[in-house]
Structure formats: structure tokens, C-alpha cells
PDB file of C-alpha atoms in Angstrom:
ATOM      1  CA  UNK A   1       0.000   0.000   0.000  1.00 74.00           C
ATOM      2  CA  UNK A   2       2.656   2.300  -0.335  1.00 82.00           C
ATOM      3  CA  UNK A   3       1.608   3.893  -3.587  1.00 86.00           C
ATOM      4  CA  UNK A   4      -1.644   4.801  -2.076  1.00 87.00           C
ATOM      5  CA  UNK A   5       0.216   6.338   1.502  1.00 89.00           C
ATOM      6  CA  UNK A   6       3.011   8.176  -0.434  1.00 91.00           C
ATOM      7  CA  UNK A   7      -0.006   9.749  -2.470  1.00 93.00           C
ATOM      8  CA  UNK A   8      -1.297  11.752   0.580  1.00 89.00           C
ATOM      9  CA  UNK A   9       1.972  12.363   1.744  1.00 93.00           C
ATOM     10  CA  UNK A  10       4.763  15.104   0.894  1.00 96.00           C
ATOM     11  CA  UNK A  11       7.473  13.598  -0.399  1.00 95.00           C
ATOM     12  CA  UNK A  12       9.783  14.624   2.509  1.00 97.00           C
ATOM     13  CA  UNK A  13       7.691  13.339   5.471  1.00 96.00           C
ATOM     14  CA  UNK A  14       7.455   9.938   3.209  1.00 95.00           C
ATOM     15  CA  UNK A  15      11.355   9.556   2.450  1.00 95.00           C
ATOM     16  CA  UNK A  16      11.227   9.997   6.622  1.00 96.00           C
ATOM     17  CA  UNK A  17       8.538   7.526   7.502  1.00 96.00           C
ATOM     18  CA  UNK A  18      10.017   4.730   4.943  1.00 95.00           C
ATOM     19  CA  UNK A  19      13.663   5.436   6.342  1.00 96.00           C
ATOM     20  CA  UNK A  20      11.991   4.847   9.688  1.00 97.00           C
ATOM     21  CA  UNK A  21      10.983   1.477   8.516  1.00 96.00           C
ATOM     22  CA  UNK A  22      14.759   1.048   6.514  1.00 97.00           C
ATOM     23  CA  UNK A  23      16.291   1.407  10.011  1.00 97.00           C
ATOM     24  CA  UNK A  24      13.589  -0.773  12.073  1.00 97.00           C
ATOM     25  CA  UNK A  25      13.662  -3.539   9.629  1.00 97.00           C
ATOM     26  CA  UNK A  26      17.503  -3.516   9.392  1.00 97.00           C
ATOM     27  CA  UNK A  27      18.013  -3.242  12.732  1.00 98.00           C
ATOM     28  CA  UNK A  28      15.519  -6.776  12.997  1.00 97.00           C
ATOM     29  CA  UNK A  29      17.867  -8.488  10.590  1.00 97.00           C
ATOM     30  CA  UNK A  30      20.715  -7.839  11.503  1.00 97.00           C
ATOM     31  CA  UNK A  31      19.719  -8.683  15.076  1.00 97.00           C
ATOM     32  CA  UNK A  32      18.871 -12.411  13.508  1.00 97.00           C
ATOM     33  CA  UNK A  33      22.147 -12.560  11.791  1.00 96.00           C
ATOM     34  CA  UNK A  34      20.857 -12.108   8.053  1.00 97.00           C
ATOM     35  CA  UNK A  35      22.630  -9.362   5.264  1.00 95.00           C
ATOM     36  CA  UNK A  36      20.379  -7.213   4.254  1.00 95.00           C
ATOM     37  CA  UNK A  37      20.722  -7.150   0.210  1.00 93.00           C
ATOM     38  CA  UNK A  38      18.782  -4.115  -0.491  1.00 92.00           C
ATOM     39  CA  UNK A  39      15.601  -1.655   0.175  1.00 92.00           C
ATOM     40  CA  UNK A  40      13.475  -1.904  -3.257  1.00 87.00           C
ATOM     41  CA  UNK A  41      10.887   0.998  -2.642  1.00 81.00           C
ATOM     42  CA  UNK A  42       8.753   0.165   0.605  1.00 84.00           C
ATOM     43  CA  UNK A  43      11.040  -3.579   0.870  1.00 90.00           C
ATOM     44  CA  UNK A  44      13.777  -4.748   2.499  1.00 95.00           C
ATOM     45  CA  UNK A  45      14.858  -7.921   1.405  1.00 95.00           C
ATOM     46  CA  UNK A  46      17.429  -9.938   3.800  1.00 96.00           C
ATOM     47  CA  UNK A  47      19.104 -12.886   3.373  1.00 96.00           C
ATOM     48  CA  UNK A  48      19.599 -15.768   5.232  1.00 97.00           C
ATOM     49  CA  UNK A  49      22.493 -17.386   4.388  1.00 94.00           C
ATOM     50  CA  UNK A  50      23.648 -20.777   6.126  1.00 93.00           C
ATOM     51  CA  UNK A  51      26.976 -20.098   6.217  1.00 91.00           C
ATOM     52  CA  UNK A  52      26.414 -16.655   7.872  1.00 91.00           C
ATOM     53  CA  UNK A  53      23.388 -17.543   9.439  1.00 94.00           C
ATOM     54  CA  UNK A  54      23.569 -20.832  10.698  1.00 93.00           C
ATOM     55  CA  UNK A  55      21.913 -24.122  10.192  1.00 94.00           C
ATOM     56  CA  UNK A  56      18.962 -22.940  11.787  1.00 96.00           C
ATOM     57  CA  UNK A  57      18.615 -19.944   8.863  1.00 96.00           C
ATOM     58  CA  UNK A  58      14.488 -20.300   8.261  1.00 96.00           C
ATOM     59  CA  UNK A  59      13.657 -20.333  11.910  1.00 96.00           C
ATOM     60  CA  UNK A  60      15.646 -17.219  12.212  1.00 97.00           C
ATOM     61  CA  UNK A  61      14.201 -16.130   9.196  1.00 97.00           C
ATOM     62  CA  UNK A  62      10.878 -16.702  10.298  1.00 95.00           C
ATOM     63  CA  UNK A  63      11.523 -15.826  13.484  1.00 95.00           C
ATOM     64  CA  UNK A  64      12.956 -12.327  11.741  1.00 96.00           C
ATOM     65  CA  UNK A  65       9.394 -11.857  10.263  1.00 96.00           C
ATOM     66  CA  UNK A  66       7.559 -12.102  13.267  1.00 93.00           C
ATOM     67  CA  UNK A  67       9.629  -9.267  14.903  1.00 95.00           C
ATOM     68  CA  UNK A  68       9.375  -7.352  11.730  1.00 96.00           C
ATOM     69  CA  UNK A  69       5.431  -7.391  12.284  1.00 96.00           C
ATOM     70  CA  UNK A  70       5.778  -6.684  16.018  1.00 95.00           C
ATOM     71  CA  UNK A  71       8.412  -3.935  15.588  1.00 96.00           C
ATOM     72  CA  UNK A  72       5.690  -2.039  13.209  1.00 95.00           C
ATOM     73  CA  UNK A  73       3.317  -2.437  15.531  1.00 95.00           C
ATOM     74  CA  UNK A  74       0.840  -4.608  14.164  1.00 95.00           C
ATOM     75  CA  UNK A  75       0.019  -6.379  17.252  1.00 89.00           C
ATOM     76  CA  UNK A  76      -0.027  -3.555  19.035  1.00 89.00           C
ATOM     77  CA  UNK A  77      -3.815  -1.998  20.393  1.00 89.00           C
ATOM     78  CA  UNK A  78      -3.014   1.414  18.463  1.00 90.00           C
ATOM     79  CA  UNK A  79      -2.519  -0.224  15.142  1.00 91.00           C
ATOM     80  CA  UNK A  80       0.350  -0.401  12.948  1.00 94.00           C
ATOM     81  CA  UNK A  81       2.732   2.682  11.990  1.00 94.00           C
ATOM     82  CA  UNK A  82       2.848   1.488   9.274  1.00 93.00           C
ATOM     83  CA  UNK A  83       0.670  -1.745   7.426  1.00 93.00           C
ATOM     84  CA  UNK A  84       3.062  -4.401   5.933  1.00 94.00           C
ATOM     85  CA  UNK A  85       3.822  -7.950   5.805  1.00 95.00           C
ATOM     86  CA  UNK A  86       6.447 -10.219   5.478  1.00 97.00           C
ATOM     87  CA  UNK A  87       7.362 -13.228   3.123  1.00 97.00           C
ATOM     88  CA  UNK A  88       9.833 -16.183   3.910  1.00 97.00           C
ATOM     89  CA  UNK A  89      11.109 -18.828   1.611  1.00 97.00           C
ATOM     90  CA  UNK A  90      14.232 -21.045   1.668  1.00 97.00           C
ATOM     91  CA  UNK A  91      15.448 -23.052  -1.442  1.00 96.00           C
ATOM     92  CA  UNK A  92      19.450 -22.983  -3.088  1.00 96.00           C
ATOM     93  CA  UNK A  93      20.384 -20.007  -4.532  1.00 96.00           C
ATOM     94  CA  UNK A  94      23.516 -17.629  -6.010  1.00 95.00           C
ATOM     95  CA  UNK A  95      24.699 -15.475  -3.506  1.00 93.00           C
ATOM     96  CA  UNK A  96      27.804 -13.396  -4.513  1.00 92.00           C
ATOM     97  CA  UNK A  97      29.071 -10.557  -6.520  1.00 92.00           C
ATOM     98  CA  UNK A  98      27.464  -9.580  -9.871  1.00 94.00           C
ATOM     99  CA  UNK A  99      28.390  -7.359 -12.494  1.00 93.00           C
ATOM    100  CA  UNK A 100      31.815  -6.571 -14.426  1.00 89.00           C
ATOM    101  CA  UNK A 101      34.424  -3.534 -14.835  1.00 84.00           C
ATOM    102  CA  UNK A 102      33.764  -2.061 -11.677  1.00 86.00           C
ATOM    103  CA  UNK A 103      30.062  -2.005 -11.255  1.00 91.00           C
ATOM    104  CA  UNK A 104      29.290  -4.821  -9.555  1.00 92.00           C
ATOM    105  CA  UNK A 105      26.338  -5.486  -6.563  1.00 90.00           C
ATOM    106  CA  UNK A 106      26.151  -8.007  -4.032  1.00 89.00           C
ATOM    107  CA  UNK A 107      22.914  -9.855  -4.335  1.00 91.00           C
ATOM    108  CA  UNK A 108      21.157 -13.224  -4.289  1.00 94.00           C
ATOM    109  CA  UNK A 109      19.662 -15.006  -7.435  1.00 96.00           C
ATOM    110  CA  UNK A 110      17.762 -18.003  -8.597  1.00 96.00           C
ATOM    111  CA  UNK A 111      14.475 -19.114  -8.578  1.00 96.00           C
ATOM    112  CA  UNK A 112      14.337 -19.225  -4.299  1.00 96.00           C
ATOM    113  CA  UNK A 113      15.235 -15.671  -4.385  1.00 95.00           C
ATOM    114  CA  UNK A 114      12.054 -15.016  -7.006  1.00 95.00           C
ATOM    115  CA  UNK A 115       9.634 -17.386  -5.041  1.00 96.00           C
ATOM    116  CA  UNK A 116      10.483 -15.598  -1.742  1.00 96.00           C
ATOM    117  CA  UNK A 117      10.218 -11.803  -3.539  1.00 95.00           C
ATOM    118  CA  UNK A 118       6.835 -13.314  -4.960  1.00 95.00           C
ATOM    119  CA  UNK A 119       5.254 -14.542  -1.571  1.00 97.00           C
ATOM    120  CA  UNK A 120       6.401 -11.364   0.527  1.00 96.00           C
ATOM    121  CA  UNK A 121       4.454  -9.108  -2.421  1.00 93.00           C
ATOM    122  CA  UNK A 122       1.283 -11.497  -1.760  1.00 95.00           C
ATOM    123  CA  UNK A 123       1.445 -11.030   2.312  1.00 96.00           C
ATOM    124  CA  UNK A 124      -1.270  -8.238   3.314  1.00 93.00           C
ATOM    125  CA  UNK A 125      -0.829  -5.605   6.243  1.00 93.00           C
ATOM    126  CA  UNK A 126       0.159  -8.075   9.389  1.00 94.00           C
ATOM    127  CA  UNK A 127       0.669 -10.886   7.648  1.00 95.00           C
ATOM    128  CA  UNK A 128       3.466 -13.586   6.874  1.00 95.00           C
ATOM    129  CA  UNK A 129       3.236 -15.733   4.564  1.00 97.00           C
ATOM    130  CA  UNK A 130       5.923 -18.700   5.234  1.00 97.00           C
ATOM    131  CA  UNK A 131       6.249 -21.635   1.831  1.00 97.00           C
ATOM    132  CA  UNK A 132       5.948 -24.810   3.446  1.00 96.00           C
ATOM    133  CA  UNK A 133       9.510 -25.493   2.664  1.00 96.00           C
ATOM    134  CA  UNK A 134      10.402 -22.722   4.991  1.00 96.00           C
ATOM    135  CA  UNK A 135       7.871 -23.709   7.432  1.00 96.00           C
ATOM    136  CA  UNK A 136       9.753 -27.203   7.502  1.00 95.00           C
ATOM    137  CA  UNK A 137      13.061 -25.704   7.679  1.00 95.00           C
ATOM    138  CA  UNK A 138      11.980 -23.798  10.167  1.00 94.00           C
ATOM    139  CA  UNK A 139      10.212 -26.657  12.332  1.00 92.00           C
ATOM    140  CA  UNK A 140       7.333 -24.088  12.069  1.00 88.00           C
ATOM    141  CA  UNK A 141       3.596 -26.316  13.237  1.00 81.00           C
ATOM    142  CA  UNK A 142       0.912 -24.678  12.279  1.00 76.00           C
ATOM    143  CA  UNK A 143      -3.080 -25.019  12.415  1.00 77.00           C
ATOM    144  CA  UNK A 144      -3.547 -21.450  10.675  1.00 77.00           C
ATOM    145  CA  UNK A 145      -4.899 -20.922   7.103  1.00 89.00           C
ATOM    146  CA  UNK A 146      -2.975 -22.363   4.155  1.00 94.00           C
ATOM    147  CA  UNK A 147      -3.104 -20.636   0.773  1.00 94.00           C
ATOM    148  CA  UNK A 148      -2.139 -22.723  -2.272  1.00 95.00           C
ATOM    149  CA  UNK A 149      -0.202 -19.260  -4.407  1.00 95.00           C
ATOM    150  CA  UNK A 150       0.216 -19.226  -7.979  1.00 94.00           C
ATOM    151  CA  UNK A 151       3.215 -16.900  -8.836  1.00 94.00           C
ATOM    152  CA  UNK A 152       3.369 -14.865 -11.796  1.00 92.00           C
ATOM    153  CA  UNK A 153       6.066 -16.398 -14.006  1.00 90.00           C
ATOM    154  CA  UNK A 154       6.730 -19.519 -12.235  1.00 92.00           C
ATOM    155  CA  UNK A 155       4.924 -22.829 -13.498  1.00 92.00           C
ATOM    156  CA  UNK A 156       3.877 -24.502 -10.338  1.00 92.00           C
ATOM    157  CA  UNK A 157       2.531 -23.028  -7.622  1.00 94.00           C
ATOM    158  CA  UNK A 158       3.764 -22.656  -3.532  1.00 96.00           C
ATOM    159  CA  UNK A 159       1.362 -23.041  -0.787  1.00 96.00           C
ATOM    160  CA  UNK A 160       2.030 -20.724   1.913  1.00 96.00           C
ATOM    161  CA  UNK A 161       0.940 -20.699   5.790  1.00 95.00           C
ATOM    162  CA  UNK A 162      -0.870 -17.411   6.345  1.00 93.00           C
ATOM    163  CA  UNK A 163       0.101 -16.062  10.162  1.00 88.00           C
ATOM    164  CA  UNK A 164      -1.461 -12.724  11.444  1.00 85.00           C
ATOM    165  CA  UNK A 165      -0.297 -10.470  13.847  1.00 79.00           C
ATOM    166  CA  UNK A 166      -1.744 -11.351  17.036  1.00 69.00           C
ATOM    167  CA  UNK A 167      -1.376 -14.514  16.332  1.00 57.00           C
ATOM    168  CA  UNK A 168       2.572 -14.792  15.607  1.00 48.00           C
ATOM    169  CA  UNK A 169       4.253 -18.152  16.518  1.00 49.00           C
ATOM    170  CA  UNK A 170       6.929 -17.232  19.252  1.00 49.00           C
ATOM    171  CA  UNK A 171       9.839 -19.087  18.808  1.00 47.00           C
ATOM    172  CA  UNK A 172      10.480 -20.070  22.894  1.00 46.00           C
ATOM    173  CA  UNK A 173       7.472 -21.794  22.495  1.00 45.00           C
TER     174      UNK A 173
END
């Protein structure tokens, strides 16, 4: 929804509000030991690498989502600060340097990286959506609503558990 907030916003007080949510959602990754590739518009997209992360990556990375939601305050009584939700996915992908003579851009790719960037642009205001691979990973049980997705350009589709604020999984439990 950030076409439809930056529309009755000046453009100063919404460069301010979305680094407010740069800094929060950083802050959140980093905190769960992910690199955060880049901010795309209203995203941030973090990655969870193994290697960096650990072998417990998706519960961190779902674990990352939850306090994402929280940190915006969508569980809160006064409502969010802002309205957004969080996608997680795990699968194999290229993570490394890109580019040539000098321009180059650290960044994951493969068709992981698309799935995820898919499912967190499906996830409404205080949701996460988590692919039942990552739920797996991630030793994430869940009686909530399943969606069966299917993603623009990719042939077979991902089903997703849908968690809402409120009713995020804590991971002492």
C-alpha cells in the first residue's frame, strides 16, 4: 500500500517515515544474523544465508518476520505505523558478486530468491506468509490458514501458511 500512503503524503515526510521502517527492519535483521541485500521501494529484502546464518537460517528467518510485524506495531492496540507484511522462503540459490568492470552489486539469485520476492508481495498488512519449505526448515507447526499461491512467471505453484499479527508463533514456544 505504499503507492496509495506516499499519495497523501509530501514527499519529505514519506522519504522519513520509509527510512523509519529502513532502520527498524535492518536493525531486525541484523539482530537475527541475516545481510540485508537491499531496500526496493517500501522492501527490504534480507538474506539468510547458512553459512552466515547458521543451520537454523528459516527459523531465524521466520523468526525475523515475526519481529518485523511486532516492531511495526501490528500487534499492538493502536494499530500499525505502518501496514506491511512479510514473506519467507528457503530453497538454493547464487549469492555473490554480480556485475563486471567495476560495477558490480552483491545480491542473491535463482528461482528461491524469485519465489520468496513473490510470496512477501502477496502477504497483506500483518501478515506472513511462510512456503511450506520454509515452514519445515523452520520446524514451524501450524493449524492457521494455508493458501495454495500461484506466482506470476513460475509454473507450479507454492502453498504458503498465512500467520497474522496477534497470532505470531513465538519461537520459545
Amino acid at each position: 500500500g505504499s503507492t496509495g500512503i506516499a499519495e497523501g503524503m509530501a514527499a519529505l515526510d514519506y522519504s522519513r517515515l520509509l527510512n523509519r521502517f529502513y532502520e527498524v527492519a535492518a536493525r531486525v535483521l541484523v539482530d537475527r544474523e541475516a545481510v540485508v541485500d537491499k531496500f526496493v521501494g517500501d522492501e527490504v529484502v534480507g538474506l539468510f544465508v547458512p553459512g552466515m546464518s547458521g543451520l537454523d537460517h528459516a527459523a531465524k528467518a521466520v523468526d525475523a518476520a515475526r519481529a518485523l510485524l511486532t516492531a511495526t506495531g501490528h500487534d499492538s492496540p493502536g494499530g500499525p505505523w505502518l501496514p506491511v507484511g512479510a514473506g519467507v522462503h528457503t530453497g538454493v540459490a547464487f549469492v555473490g558478486s554480480v556485475g563486471d568492470r567495476g560495477i558490480t552489486d552483491f545480491t542473491a539469485l535463482g528461482d528461491a530468491v524469485n519465489t520468496a520476492a513473490r510470496v512477501a508481495s502477496l502477504a497483506g498488512p500483518g501478515e506472513m506468509l511462510v512456503s511450506r519449505a520454509a515452514a519445515e526448515s523452520a520446524g514451524l507447526e501450524s493449524n492457521d490458514e494455508w493458501r495454495h499461491l500461484e506466482l506470476r512467471g513460475r509454473a507450479e505453484p507454492v502453498d504458503v501458511v498465512v500467520v497474522r499479527a496477534g497470532r505470531l508463533p513465538d519461537p520459545a514456544d
